[in-house]
mmCIF file of C-alpha atoms in Angstrom:
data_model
loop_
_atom_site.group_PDB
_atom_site.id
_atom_site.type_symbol
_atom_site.label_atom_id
_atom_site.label_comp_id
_atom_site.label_asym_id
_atom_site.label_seq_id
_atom_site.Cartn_x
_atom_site.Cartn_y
_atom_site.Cartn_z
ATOM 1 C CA UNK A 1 162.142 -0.916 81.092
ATOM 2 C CA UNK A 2 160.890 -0.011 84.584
ATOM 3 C CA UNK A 3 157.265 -0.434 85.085
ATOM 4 C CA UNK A 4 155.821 2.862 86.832
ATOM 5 C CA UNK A 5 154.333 2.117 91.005
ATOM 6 C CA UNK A 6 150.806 2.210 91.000
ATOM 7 C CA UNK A 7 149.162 4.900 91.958
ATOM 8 C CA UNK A 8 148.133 5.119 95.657
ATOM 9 C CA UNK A 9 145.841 7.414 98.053
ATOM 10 C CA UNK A 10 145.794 8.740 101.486
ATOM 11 C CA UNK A 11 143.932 11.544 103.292
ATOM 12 C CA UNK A 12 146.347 13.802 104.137
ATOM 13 C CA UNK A 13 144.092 16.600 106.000
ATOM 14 C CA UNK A 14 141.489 17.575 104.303
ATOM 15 C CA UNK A 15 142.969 16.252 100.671
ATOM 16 C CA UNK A 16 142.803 12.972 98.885
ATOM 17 C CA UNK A 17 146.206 12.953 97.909
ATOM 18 C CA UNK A 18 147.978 10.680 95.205
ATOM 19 C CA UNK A 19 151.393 9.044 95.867
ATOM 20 C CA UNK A 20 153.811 6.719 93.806
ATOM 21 C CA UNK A 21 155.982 4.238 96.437
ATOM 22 C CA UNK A 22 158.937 2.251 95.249
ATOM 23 C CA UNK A 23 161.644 0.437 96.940
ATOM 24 C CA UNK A 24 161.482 -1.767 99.866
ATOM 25 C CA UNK A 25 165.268 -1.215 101.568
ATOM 26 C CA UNK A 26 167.145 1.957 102.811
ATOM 27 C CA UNK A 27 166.808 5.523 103.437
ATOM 28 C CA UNK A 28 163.288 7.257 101.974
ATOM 29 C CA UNK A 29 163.627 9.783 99.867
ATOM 30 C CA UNK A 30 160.565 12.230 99.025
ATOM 31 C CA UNK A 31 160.597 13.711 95.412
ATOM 32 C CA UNK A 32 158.582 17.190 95.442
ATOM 33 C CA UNK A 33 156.912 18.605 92.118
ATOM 34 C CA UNK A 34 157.250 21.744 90.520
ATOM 35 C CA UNK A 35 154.586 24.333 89.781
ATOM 36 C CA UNK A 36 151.641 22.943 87.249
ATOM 37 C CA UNK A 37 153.409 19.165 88.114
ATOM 38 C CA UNK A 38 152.708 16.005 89.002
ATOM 39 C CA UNK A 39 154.588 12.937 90.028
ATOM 40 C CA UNK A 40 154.661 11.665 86.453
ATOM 41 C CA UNK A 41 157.834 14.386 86.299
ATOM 42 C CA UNK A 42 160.077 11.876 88.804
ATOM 43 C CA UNK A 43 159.096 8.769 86.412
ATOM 44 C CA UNK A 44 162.790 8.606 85.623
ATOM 45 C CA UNK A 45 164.120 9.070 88.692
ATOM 46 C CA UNK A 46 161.889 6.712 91.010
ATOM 47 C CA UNK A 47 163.161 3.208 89.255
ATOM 48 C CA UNK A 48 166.724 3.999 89.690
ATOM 49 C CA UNK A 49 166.377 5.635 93.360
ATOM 50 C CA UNK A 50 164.172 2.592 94.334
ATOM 51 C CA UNK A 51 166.899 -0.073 94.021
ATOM 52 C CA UNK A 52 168.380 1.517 96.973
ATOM 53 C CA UNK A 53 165.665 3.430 98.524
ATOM 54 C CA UNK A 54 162.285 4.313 99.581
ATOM 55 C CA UNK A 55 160.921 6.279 97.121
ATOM 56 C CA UNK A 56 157.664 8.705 97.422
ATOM 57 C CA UNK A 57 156.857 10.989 94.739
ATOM 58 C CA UNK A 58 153.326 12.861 95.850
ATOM 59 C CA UNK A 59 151.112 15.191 94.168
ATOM 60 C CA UNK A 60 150.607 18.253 96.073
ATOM 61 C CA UNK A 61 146.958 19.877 96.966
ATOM 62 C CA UNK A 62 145.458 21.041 93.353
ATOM 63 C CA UNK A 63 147.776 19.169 91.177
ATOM 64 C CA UNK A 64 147.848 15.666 89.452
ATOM 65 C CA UNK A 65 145.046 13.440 90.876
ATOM 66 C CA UNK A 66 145.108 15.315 94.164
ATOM 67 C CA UNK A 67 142.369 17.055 95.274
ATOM 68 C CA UNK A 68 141.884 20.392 93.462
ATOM 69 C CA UNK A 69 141.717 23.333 95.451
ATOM 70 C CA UNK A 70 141.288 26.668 95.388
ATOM 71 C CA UNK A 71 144.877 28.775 95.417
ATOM 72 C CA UNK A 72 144.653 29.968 98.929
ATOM 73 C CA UNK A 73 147.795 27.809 99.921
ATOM 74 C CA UNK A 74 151.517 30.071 100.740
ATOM 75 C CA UNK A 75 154.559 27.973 100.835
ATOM 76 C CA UNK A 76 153.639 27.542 104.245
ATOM 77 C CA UNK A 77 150.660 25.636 103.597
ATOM 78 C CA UNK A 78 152.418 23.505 101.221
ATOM 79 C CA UNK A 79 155.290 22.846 103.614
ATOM 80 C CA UNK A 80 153.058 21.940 106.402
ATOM 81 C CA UNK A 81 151.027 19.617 103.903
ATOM 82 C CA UNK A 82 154.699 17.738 103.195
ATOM 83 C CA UNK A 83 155.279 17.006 106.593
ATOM 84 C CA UNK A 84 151.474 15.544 106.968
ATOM 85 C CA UNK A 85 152.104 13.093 104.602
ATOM 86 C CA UNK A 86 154.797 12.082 105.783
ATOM 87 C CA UNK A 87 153.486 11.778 108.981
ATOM 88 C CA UNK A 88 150.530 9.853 107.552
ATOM 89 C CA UNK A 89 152.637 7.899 105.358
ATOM 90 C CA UNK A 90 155.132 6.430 108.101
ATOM 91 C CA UNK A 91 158.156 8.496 106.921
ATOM 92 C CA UNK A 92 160.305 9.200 110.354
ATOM 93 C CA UNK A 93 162.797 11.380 108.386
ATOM 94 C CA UNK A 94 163.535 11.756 104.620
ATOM 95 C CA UNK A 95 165.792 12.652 101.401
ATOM 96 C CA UNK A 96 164.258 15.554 99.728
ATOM 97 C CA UNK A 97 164.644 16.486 96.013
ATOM 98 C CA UNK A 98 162.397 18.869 94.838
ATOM 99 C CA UNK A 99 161.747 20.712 91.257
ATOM 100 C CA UNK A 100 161.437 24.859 90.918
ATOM 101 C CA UNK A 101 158.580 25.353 92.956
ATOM 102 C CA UNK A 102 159.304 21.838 94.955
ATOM 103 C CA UNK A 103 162.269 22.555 95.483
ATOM 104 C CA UNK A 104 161.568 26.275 97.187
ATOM 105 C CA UNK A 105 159.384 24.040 99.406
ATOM 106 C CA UNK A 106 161.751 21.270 100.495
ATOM 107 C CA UNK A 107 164.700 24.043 101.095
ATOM 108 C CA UNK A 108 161.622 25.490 103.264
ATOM 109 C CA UNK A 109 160.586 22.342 104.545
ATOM 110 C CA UNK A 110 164.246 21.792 105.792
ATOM 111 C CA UNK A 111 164.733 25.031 108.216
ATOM 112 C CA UNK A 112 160.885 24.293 109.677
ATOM 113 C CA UNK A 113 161.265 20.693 110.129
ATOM 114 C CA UNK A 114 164.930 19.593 110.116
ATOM 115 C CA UNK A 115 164.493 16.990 112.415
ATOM 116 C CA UNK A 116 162.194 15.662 109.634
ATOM 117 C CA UNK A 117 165.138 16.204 107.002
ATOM 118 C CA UNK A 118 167.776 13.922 106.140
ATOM 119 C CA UNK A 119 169.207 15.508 102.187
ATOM 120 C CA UNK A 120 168.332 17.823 99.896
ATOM 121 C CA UNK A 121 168.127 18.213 96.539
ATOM 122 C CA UNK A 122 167.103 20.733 94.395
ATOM 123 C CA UNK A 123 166.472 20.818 90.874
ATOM 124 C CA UNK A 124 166.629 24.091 88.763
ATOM 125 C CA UNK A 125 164.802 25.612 92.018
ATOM 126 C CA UNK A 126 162.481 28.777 91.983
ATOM 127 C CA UNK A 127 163.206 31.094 93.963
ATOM 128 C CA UNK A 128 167.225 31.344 94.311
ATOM 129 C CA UNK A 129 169.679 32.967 92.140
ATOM 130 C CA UNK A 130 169.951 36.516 90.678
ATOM 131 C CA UNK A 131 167.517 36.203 87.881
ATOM 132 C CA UNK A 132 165.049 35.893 90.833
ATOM 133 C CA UNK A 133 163.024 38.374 92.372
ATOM 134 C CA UNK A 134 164.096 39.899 95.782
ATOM 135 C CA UNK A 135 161.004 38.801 97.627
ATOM 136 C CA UNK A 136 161.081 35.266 96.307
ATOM 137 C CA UNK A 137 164.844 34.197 96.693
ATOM 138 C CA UNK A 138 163.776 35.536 100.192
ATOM 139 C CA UNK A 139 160.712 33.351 101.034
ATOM 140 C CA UNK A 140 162.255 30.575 101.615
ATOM 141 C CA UNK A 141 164.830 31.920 104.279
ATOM 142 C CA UNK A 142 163.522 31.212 107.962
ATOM 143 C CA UNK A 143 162.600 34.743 108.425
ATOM 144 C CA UNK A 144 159.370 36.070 110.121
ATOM 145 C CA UNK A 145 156.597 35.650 107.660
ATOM 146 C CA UNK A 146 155.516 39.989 109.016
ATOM 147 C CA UNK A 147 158.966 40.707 107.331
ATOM 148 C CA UNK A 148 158.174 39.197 103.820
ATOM 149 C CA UNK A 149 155.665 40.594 101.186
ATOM 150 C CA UNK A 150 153.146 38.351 100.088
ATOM 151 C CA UNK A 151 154.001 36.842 96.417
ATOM 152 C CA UNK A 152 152.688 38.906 93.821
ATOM 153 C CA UNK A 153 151.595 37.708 90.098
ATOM 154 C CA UNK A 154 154.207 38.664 87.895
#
């Protein structure tokens, strides 16, 4: 059985943020939570993807044993925050796999930073599809934020 990384902790702007790490050779890959998650949902994926990479699993601002927040952040925000840590991490350029809501972000985070981007993945991701709602299959297109509503509760 794999034993689970420790949990670690950087400032990543104005948020004490916790991160999992595994894997000591090739390519890093970032797995991104979805919405209400925390990196415990990638503790079946981060053994296996750590024998042949860098693995990060974070837990974004208000979730898991990052810092809680009030919900004032747009995908934006959340996209931004990804690229922080991996700035303050040491990532150069990544995998991304992301969950509903994480993965919205990473197919985000890959038209805003692609130099940043090396994969994705996305699993069952919010957003796309034509169960989805106009304005959120849209939001993560690399349109003008004027031309987009802002999200609505359901």
């Amino acid at each position: 059985m794999y034993q689970l990384p420790p949990d670690h902790y950087v400032k990543v702007g104005p948020y004490t943020t916790r991160y999992w790490a595994a894997g000591e050779q090739g390519s890093a890959v970032l797995l991104v939570h979805g919405l209400g998650g925390s990196v415990e949902n990638w503790m079946h994926n981060i053994g296996p993807l750590s024998r042949h990479h860098r693995v990060y699993a974070l837990d974004l601002p208000g979730f898991g044993r990052t810092d809680k927040t009030p919900l004032v952040h747009s995908l934006y925000d959340l996209v931004d925050f990804i690229a922080h840590f991996m700035g303050t991490v040491g990532i150069d350029k990544a995998s991304l796999a992301g969950n509903s809501l994480g993965g919205g972000l990473v197919l985000q985070f890959a038209t805003q930073y692609p130099a940043l981007t090396e994969k994705l993945v996305l699993v069952d991701n919010a957003g796309m599809g034509r169960e989805g709602r106009l304005h959120l299959r849209a939001r993560p297109l690399p349109l003008p934020r004027r031309w987009l509503p802002p999200p609505r509760p359901a």
